[in-house]
Coordinates of C-alpha atoms and ligand atoms in Angstrom, one line a residue:
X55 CA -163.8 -2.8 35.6
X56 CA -167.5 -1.3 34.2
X57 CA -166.5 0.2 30.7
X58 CA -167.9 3.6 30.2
X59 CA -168.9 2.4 26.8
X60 CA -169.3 -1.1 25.4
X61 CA -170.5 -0.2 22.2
X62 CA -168.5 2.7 20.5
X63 CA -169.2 3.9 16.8
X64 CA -166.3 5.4 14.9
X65 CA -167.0 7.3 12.4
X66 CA -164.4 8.1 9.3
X67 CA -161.9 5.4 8.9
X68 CA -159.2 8.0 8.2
X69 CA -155.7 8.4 10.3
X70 CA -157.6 9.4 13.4
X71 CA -160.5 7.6 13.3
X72 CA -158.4 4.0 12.9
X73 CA -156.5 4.8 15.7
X74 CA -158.9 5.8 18.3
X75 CA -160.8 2.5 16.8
X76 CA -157.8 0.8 17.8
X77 CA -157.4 2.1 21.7
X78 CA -161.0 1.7 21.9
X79 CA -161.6 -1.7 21.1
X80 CA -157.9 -2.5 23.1
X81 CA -159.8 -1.3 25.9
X82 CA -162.9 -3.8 25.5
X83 CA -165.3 -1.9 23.7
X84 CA -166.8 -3.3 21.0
X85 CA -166.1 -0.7 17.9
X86 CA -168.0 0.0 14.9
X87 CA -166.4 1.7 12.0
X88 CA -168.0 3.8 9.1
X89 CA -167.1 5.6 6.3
X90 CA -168.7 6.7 3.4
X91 CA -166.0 4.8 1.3
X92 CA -166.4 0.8 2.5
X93 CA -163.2 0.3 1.4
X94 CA -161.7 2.9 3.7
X95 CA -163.5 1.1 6.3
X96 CA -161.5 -2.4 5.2
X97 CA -158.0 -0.5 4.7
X98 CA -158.4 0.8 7.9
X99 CA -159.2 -2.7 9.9
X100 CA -156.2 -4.4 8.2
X101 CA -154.2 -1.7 9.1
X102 CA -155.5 -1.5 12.8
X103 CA -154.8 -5.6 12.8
X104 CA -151.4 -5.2 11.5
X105 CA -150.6 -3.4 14.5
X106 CA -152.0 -5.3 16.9
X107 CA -149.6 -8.4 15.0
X108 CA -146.8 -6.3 15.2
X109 CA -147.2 -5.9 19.2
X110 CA -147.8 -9.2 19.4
X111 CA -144.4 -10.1 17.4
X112 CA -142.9 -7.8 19.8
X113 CA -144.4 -9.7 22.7
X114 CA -146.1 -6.5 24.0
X115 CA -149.7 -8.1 23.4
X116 CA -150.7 -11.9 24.5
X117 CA -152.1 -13.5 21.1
X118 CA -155.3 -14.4 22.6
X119 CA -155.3 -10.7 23.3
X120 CA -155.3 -10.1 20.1
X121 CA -157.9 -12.3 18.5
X122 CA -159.7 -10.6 21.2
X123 CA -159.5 -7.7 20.0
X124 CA -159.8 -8.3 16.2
X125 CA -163.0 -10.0 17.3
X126 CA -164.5 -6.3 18.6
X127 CA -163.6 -4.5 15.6
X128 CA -166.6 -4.4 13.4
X129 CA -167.1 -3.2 9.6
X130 CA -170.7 -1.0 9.4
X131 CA -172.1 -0.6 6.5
X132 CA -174.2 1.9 7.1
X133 CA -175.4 4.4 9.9
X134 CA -178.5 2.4 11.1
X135 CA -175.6 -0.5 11.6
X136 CA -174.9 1.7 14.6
X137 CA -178.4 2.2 16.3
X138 CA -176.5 0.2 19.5
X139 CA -173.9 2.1 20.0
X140 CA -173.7 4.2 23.2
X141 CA -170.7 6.7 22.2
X142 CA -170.5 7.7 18.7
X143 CA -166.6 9.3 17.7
X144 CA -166.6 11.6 14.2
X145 CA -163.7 11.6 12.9
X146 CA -164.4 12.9 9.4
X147 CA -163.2 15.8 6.9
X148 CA -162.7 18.7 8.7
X149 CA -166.3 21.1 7.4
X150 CA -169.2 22.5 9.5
X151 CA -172.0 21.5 7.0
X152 CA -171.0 17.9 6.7
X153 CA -170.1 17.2 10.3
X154 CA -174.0 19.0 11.4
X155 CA -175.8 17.2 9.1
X156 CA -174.0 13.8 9.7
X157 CA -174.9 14.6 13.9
X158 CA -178.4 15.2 12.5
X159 CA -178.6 11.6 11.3
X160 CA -177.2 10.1 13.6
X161 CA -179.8 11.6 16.3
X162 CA -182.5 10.0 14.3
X163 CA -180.9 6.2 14.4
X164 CA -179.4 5.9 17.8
X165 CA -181.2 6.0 21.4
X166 CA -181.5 9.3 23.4
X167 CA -179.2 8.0 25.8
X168 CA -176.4 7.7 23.4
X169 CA -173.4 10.4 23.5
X170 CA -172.3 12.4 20.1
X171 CA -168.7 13.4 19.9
X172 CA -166.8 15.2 17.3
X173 CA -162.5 14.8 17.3
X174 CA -162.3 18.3 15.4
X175 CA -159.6 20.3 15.7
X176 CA -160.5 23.6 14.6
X177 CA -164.6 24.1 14.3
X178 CA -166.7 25.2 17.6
X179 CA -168.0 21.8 19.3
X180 CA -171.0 24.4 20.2
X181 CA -171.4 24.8 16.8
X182 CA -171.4 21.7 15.4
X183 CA -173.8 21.2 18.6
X184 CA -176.4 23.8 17.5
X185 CA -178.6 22.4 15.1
X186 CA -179.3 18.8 17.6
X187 CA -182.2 18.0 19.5
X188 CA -180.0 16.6 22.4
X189 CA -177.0 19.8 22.7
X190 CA -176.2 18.5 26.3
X191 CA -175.4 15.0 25.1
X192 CA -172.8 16.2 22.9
X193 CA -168.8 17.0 23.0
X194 CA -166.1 17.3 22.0
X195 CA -163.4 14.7 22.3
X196 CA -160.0 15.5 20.5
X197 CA -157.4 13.2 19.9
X198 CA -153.4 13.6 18.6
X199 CA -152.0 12.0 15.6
X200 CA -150.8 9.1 16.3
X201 CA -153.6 8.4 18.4
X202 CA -152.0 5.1 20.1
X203 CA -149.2 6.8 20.8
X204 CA -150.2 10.2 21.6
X205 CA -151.1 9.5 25.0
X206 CA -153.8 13.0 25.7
X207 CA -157.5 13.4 24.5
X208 CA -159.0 16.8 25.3
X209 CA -162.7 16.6 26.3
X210 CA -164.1 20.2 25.6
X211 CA -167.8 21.1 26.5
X212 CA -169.9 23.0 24.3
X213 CA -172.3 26.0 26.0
X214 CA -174.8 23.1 26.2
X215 CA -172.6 19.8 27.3
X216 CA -173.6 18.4 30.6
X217 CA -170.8 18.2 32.7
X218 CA -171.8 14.5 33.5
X219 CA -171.0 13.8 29.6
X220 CA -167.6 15.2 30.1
X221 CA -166.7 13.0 33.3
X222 CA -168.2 10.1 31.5
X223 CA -165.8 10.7 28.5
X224 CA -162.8 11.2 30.8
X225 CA -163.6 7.9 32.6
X226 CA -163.0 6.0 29.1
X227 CA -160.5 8.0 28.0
X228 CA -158.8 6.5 31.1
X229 CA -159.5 3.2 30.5
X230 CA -158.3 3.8 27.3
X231 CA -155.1 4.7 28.2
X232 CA -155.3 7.9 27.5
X233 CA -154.8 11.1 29.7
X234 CA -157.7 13.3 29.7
X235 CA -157.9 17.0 30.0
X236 CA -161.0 19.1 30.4
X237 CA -161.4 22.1 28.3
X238 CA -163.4 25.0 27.2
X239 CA -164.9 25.4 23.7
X240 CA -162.4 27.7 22.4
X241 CA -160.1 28.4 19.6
X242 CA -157.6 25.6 19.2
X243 CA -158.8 24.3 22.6
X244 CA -155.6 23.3 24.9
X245 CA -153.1 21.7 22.7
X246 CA -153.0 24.3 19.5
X247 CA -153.4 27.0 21.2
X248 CA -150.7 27.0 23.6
X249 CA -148.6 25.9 20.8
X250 CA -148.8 29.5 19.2
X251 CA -146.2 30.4 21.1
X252 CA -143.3 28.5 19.7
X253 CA -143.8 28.7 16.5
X254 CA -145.2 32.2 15.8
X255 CA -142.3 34.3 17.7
X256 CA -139.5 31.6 15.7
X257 CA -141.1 33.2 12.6
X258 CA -141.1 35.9 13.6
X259 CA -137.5 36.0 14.8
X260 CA -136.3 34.5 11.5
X261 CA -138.6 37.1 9.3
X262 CA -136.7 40.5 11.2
X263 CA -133.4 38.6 10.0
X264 CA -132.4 38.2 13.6
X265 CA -130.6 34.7 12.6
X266 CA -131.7 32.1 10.0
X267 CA -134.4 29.1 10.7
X268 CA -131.6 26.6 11.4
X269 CA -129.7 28.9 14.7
X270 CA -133.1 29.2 15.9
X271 CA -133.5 25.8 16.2
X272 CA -130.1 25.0 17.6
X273 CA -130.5 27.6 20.1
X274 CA -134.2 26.6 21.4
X275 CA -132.7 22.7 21.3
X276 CA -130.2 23.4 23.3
X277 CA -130.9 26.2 25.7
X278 CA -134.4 25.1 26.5
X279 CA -133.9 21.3 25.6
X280 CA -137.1 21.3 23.3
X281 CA -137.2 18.1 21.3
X282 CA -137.5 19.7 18.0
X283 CA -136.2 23.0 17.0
X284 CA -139.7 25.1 15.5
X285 CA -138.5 24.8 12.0
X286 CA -138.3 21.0 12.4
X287 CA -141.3 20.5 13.9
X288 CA -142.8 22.6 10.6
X289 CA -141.3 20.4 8.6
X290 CA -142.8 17.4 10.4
X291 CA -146.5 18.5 10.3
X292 CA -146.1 20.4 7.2
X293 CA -147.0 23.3 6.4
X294 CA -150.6 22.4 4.7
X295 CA -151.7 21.7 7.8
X296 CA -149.7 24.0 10.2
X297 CA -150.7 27.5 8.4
X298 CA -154.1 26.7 8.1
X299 CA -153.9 26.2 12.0
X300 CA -151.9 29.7 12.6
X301 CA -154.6 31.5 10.4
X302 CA -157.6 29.9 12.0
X303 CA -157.1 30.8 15.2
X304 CA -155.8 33.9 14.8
X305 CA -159.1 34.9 12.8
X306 CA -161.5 33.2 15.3
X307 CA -159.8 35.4 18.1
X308 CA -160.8 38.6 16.1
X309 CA -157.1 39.1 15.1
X310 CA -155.4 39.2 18.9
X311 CA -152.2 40.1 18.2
X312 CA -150.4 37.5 20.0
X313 CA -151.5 35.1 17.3
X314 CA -150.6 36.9 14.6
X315 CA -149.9 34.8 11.1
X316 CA -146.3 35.4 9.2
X317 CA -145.8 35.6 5.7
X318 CA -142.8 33.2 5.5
X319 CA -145.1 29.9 6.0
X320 CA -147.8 31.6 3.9
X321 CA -145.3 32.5 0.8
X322 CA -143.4 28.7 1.7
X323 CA -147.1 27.1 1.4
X324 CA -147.7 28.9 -2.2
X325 CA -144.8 27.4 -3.2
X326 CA -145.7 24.4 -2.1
X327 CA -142.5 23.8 0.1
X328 CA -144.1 22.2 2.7
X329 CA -142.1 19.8 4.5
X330 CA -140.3 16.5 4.7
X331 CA -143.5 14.6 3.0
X332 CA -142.3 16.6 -0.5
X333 CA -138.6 16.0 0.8
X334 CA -138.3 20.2 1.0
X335 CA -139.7 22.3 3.8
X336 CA -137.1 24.7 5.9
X337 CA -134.7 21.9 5.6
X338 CA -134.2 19.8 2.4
X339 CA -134.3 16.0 2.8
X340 CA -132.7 13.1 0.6
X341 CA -133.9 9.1 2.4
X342 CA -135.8 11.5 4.9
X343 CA -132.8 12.8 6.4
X344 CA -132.6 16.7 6.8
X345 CA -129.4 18.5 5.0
X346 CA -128.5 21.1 7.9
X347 CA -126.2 24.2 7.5
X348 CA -123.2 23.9 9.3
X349 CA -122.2 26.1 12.1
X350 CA -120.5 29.0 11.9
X351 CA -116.3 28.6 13.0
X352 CA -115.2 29.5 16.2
X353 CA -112.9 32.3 15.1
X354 CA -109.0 32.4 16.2
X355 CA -108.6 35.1 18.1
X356 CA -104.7 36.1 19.3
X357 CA -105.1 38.9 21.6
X358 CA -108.3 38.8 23.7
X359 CA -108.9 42.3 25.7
X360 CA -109.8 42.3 28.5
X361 CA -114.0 42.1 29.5
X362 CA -115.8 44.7 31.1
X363 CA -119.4 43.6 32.4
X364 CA -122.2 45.8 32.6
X365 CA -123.1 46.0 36.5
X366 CA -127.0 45.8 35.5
X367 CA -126.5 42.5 33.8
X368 CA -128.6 40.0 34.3
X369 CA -127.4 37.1 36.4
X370 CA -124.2 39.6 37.0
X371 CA -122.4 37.5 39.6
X372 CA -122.7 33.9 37.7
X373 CA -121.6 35.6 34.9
X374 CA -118.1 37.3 36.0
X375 CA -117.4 33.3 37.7
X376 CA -118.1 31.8 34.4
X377 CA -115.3 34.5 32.7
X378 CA -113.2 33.6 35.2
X379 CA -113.4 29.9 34.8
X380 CA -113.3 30.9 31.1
X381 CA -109.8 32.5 31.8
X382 CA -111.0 35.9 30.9
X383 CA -109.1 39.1 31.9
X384 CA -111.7 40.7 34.1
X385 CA -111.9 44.7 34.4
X386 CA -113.6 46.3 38.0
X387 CA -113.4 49.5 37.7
X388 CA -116.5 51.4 37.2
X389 CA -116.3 52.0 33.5
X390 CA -114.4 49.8 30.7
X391 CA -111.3 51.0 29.8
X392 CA -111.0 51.6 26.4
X393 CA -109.4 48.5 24.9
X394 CA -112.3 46.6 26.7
X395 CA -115.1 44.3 25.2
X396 CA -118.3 45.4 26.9
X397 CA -120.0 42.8 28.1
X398 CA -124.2 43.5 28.7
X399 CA -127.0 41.1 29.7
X400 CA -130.4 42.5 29.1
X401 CA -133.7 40.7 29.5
X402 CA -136.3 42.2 27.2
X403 CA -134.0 44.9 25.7
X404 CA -131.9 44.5 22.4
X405 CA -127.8 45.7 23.5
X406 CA -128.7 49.0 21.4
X407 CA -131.2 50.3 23.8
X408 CA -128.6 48.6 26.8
X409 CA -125.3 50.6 25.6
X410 CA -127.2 54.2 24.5
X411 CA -128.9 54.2 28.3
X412 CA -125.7 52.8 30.0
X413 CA -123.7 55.5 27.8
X414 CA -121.2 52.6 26.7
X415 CA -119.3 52.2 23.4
X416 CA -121.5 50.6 21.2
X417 CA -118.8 49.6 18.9
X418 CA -117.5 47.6 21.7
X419 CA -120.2 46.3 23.3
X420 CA -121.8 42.1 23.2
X421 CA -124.9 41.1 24.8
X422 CA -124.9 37.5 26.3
X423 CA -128.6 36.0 27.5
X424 CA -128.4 35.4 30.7
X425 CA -132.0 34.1 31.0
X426 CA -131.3 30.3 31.8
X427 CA -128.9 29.2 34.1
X428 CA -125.6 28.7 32.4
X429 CA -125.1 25.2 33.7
X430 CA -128.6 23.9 32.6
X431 CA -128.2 25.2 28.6
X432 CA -125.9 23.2 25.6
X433 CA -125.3 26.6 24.1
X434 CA -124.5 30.4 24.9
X435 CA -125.9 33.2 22.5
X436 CA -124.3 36.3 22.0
X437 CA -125.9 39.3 20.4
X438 CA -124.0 42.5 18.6
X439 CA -125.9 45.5 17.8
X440 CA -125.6 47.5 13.9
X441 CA -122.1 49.0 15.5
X442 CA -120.6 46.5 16.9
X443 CA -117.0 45.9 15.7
X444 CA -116.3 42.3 14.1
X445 CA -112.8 41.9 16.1
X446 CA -115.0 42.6 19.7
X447 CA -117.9 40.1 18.1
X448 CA -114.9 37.4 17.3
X449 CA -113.4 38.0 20.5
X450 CA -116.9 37.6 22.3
X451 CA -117.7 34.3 19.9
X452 CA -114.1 32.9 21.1
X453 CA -114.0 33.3 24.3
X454 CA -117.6 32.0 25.4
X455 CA -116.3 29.2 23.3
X456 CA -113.0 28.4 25.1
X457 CA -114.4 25.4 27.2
X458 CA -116.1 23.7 24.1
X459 CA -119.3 25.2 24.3
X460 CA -121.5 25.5 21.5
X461 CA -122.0 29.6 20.8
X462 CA -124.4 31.5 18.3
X463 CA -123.8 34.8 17.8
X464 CA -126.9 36.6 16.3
X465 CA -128.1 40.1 15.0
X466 CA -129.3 42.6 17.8
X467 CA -133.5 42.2 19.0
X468 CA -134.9 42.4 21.5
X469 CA -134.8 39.5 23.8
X470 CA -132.7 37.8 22.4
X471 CA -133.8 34.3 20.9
X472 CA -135.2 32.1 23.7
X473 CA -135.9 34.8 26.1
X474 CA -138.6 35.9 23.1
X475 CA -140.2 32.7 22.4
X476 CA -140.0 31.2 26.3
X477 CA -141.5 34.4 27.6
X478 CA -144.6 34.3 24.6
X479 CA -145.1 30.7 25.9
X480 CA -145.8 31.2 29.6
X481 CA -147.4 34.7 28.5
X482 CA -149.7 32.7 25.9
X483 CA -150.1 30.0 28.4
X484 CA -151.1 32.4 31.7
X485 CA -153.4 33.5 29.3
X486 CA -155.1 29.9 28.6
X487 CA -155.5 30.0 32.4
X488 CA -157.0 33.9 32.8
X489 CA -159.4 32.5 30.3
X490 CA -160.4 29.7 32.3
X491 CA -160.3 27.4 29.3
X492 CA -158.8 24.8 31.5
X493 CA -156.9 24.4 35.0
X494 CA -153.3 24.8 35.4
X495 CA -152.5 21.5 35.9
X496 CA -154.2 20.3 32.8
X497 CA -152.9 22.9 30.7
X498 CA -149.3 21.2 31.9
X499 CA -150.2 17.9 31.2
X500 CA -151.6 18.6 27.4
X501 CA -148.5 20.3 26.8
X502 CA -146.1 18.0 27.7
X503 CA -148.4 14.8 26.1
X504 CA -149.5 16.6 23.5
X505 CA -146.5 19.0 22.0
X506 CA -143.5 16.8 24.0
X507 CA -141.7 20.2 25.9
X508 CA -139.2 19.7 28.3
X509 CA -141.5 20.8 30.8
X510 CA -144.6 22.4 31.1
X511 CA -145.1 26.4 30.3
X512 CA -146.3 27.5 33.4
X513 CA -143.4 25.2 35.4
X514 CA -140.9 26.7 32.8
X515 CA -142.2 30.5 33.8
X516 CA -141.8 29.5 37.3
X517 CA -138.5 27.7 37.2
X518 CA -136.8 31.6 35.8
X519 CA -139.1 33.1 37.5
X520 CA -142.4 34.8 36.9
X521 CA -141.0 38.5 37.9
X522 CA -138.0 37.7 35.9
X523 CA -141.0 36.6 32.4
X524 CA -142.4 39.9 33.2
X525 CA -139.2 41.7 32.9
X526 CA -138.6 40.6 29.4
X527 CA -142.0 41.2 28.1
X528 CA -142.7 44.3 29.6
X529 CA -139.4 45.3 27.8
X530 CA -140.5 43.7 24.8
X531 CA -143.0 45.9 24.2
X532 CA -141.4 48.7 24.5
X533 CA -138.6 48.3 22.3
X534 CA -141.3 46.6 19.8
X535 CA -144.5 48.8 20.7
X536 CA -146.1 45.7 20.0
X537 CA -149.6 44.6 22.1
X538 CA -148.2 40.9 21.1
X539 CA -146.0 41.3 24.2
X540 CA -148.1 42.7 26.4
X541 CA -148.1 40.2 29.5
X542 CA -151.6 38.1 30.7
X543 CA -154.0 39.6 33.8
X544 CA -152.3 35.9 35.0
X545 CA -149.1 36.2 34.9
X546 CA -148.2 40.0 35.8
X547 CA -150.8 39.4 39.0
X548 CA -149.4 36.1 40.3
X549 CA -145.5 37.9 38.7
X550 CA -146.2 41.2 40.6
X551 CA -146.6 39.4 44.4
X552 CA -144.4 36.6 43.6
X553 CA -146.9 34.0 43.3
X554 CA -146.4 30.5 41.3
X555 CA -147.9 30.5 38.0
X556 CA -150.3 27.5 39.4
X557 CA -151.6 29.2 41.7
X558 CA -155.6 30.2 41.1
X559 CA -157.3 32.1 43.7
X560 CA -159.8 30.0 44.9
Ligands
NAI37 P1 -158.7 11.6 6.9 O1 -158.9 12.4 5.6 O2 -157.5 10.7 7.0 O3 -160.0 10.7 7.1 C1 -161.3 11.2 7.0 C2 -162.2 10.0 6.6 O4 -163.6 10.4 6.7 C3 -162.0 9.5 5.1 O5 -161.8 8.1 5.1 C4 -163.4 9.9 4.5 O6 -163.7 9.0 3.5 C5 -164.3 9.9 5.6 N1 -165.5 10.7 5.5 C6 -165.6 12.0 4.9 N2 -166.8 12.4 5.0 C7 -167.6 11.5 5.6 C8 -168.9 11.4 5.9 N3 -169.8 12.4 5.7 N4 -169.3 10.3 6.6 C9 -168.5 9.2 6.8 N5 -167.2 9.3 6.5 C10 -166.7 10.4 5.9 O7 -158.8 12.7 8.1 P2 -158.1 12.6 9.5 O8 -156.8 13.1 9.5 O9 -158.4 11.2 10.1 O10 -159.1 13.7 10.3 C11 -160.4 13.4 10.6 C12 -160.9 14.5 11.6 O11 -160.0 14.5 12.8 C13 -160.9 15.9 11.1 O12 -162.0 16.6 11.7 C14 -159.6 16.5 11.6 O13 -159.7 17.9 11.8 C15 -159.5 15.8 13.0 N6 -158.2 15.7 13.5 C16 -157.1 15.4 12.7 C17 -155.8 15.3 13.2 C18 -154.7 14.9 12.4 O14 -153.5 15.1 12.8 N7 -154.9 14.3 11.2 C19 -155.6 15.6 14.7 C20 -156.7 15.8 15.4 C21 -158.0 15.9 14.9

């Protein structure tokens, strides 16, 4: 195998920068590291080697592997130590000015052939590209944290990148062992970007007092099968970091609604409650294990009425069989009788819009989401609305609970819980795709690698359907009025005709 660079300068010896030494030089290359403090530069080797002994205890790595690879990671002392290299990777702090002027440098000591790459996050790879001699030799090339295990690097072109940098950059990334995806020089690129979705509509969920942090996170575990609830995954990155992300690309998208900041992580970061690293974030933490609420009781209920389901409810027919393998008492006629619970199960609407247009008692009226499949979800949600009368909710609560199912019941929005954030994914997602920042495919594959879901947006729009996404935002908005809901060009095109969400026109 021909490396696609032998000689690779790291520069910042920081989290990222150590790891994407250590996959480097793992994958032959010799490696260079630099950093303005040497003795980052030493921390960071014996850190890299302790690893490498630590694979090799496990009997992952071969030891002659491993004095291999100690023998390619090199100490530089200063940038004209690096006039060799062939790809040079910054990974230092996060500012325009610094990360320019460094590129500036570094044009001056190495060869014209050599390729500049920045692992930023959040600052325009065609801005850092804008003040070089060589714009077309220069990229971006960002990594996840850890980088060895985080298998996905997104290679993003700047206005001026020549596309043969990018292929060149995927090729190692390969070799690496890492997955790489091509993007467009955008606003939090692939990876952040699509992750707007999760987190912003959780906040914004818990901020309308819908339910509290903790039932959002049980609900999007278990209905969706996300690995971590949002709140969890808050406290993992912290908020330091997290907010600043929110705010920065909602600002360098002129303020699109659909990325719109929330002042629960703003007030949480004044008050510097973080996240697990200060041991209090949503969750407190004693020996770095969370202290969560418990659950809500099932309530005992002694006489259940009988259930009266809406005939435009969602999923209608798997619904009445799962009340009847729930033992329910099942009306037919074509209005509840009055000692009914009213059973509705909207998609988009909150059950206040549902029983005012359907002219049923709202005092005795549940919504149930029906979005997901009941078989493939861990837990049922059930909504009330303001008049909604505690014996119908505890009668609801109990009997969607009578086979051992876990059950949330939570205040009345639009949407429900998982119907909001799932649809805001594929909608934020379709939209990563309208824009062209990357293909379909590789917007799957940086999702999954990058942020772990289940499955892949645009898969998870397809598997309930596209028409079915379109449903719930286009009723979204108009029980919010909001332009956040308002679906992608993408998804009501390819939602309208029935179309896969992968599917691009040409
Ligand atoms: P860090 O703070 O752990 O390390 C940065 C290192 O760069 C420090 O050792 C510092 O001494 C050195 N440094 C600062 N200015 C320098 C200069 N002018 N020349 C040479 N060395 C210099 O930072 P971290 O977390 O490794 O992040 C580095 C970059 O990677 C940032 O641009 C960040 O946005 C990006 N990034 C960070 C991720 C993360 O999760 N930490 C994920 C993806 C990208």
């Amino acid at each position: 195998m021909t490396l696609a660079f032998s000689k690779v300068a790291i520069i910042g010896a920081g989290a990222m920068g150590r790891g994407i030494a250590q996959i480097a030089a793992q994958a032959g290359s010799h490696v260079w590291l630099y950093d303005t403090q040497a003795e980052a530069v030493a921390k960071a080797q014996e850190a890299v080697f302790q690893q490498w002994d630590k694979l090799k205890e496990k009997g992952r790595l071969a030891p002659e592997a491993v004095a291999d690879h100690k023998a390619r990671l090199h100490a530089a002392a200063s940038l004209t130590d690096l006039a060799e290299c062939e790809l040079v990777v910054e990974a230092i702090v996060e500012k325009l000015d610094i990360k320019k002027s460094l590129f500036s440098e570094l044009e001056k000591v190495l060869s014209p052939s050599a390729i500049l790459v920045t692992n930023t996050s959040s600052l325009s790879v065609t801005a850092i590209a804008a003040a070089l001699q060589r714009p077309a030799q220069f990229a971006g090339y960002h990594f996840f944290n850890p980088v060895p295990l985080m298998k996905v690097v997104e290679v993003i072109a700047g206005l001026k990148t020549d596309p043969a940098v990018c292929q060149r950059l995927s090729e190692f990334a390969r070799q690496m062992g890492h997955t790489p995806v091509q993007a467009q020089d955008t606003p939090g690129f692939i990876v952040n970007h699509a992750g707007r979705g999760y987190s912003t509509e959780a906040l914004r969920i818990v901020s309308e007092g819908v339910a509290d942090f903790a039932t959002v996170d049980r609900i999007l575990r278990d209905q969706v099968g996300f690995k971590l609830g949002p709140f969890e995954l808050f406290d993992l990155t912290a908020l330091d970091v997290s907010h600043h992300v929110i705010e920065a690309i909602y600002h360098q998208y002129y303020e699109e609604p659909r990325y719109r900041p929330n002042v629960i992580t703003a007030q949480r970061l004044a008050g510097g409650v973080v996240g697990k690293k200060v041991g209090e974030g949503f969750y407190k933490y004693t020996d770095g294990k969370a202290h969560v609420p418990d659950e809500p009781p099932v309530p005992t209920v002694e006489n259940m009425p009988p259930v009266w389901v809406s005939p435009r409810a969602a999923r209608r027919m798997p619904l009445l069989q799962l009340l009847k393998d729930l033992g329910a008492k099942i009306e037919t006629g074509a209005s509840p009788s009055p000692e009914a619970l009213t059973l509705v199960a909207p998609l988009g609407f909150d059950v206040t819009t549902v029983a005012v247009v359907e002219r049923l008692d709202p005092a005795r009226t549940v919504g149930i989401d029906m979005l997901f499949d009941d078989a493939s979800t861990k837990r049922r949600v059930l909504a009330t609305n303001p008049a909604t009368r505690s014996d119908m909710r505890d009668a609801a609560h109990a009997l969607f609970a009578r086979d051992g199912k876990a059950v949330s019941v939570i205040r009345d929005s639009g949407g429900f819980v998982t119907q909001r954030v799932v649809a805001t994914i594929v909608n934020i997602a379709s939209d990563i795709c309208q824009q062209r920042i990357c293909t379909p495919q590789d917007l799957e594959t940086a999702v999954m690698l990058g942020l772990a879901y289940p499955m892949g947006p645009l898969a998870m729009g397809n598997r309930l359907g596209p028409d079915s996404v379109l449903e719930v935002l286009f009723n979204l908005q108009t029980v919010y009025g909001d332009m956040r809901y308002r679906p992608s060009p993408w998804l009501r095109r390819r939602g309208a005709i029935g179309l896969s969400l992968m599917h691009t026109e040409d």
